[in-house]
Amino acid sequence: MTFRTSHLIVGGALCALLAACTQNGPQANVHDPAAPLPQIAVPTYLNFNPLDIAGKDAPTYKNPFPAGTYEHFVAQPAYPKIMDDYSDDKLLNQITANNSKIIICLPQQRARLYVNGRVAMDWPVSTGTNGHETPTGTFRVIEKNKDHKSNRYGKFVNASGKTTDSNADASKGVPEGMTFQPAGMPNWHRLTLDGVGIHGGKVIPGRRLSHGCIRTPYKVAAKLFEYTVMGMPAYISCAVEDYNRGGAVRPNDVKYRPGGDHTDMAPGQTAPAVPTTAAPRTL
């Protein structure tokens, strides 16, 4: 992967010229065309994280990366608060449970699928709102369902077919005379036994909208479903991952909590079977 550094080289060269003027006086010949150019130390892309570039709101900002590359995609001025998504089909076709992982970045409201340490997909998500926060932690995909429906959230409809509550919670009981219609959660990837998962839904860039799940644009969720595999690790992080180390996340950024309110699993653990005697709660 190549990082275009021409602007850095020019800046470094100007610094060298200014230094020469200061040392030799204003009348000095600061550059002999026949002399070899000085070796200027130029930082590479490994010295910063392109997922979190500062200064993109400056009027003079120009995307420094080649068009069509993933680096160019994330260096867009409005990123990460864009509805655009990125995918690399060549990487997607290499997916196994052992060489891939999904990272949901809560502060950026973006999700990224890494394959062999490189981003194969990047898309906007809308996670849990206050009181319904999406749990941070280390998980695995323990169930996939193309046409999943919630058994808790949906809408109440009266006898004439009119919706009386479009954000109904069936766990609080269904009012008399009403019918509960569960919310569709297409292309479902279950991450916890108590109902947190990735699925198609309404997404607004940078906005948290869900009851705890990771909503994904419908078309992106459909494509993701085609390529993901059971047992694939998924990390929900409260910080931006280290892109330069293949999407590494620190333990304190995912706040791994065994047990508790959610079924968190370390990547090396075997995913438990979903109980068949009682349907797991679905958010």
Coordinates of N, CA, C and O in Angstrom, one line a residue, residues 7 27 42 44 141 182 268:
H7 N 3.7 16.1 -1.0 CA 3.5 17.3 -0.3 C 4.4 17.4 0.9 O 4.9 18.5 1.3
Q27 N 22.6 36.4 1.1 CA 23.1 36.5 -0.2 C 23.7 35.1 -0.6 O 24.3 35.0 -1.7
V42 N 11.2 11.5 5.5 CA 9.8 11.7 5.3 C 9.0 10.7 6.0 O 9.2 9.5 5.8
T44 N 6.1 8.1 6.9 CA 5.2 7.3 6.1 C 3.9 7.2 6.7 O 3.7 7.7 7.8
V141 N -19.7 -14.2 15.8 CA -21.0 -14.4 15.2 C -21.5 -15.8 15.5 O -20.9 -16.8 15.1
P182 N -43.8 -7.8 15.0 CA -42.3 -7.7 15.2 C -41.6 -7.0 14.1 O -41.9 -7.0 13.0
G268 N -10.7 -16.8 21.4 CA -10.3 -18.2 21.4 C -11.3 -19.1 21.9 O -11.1 -20.4 21.9

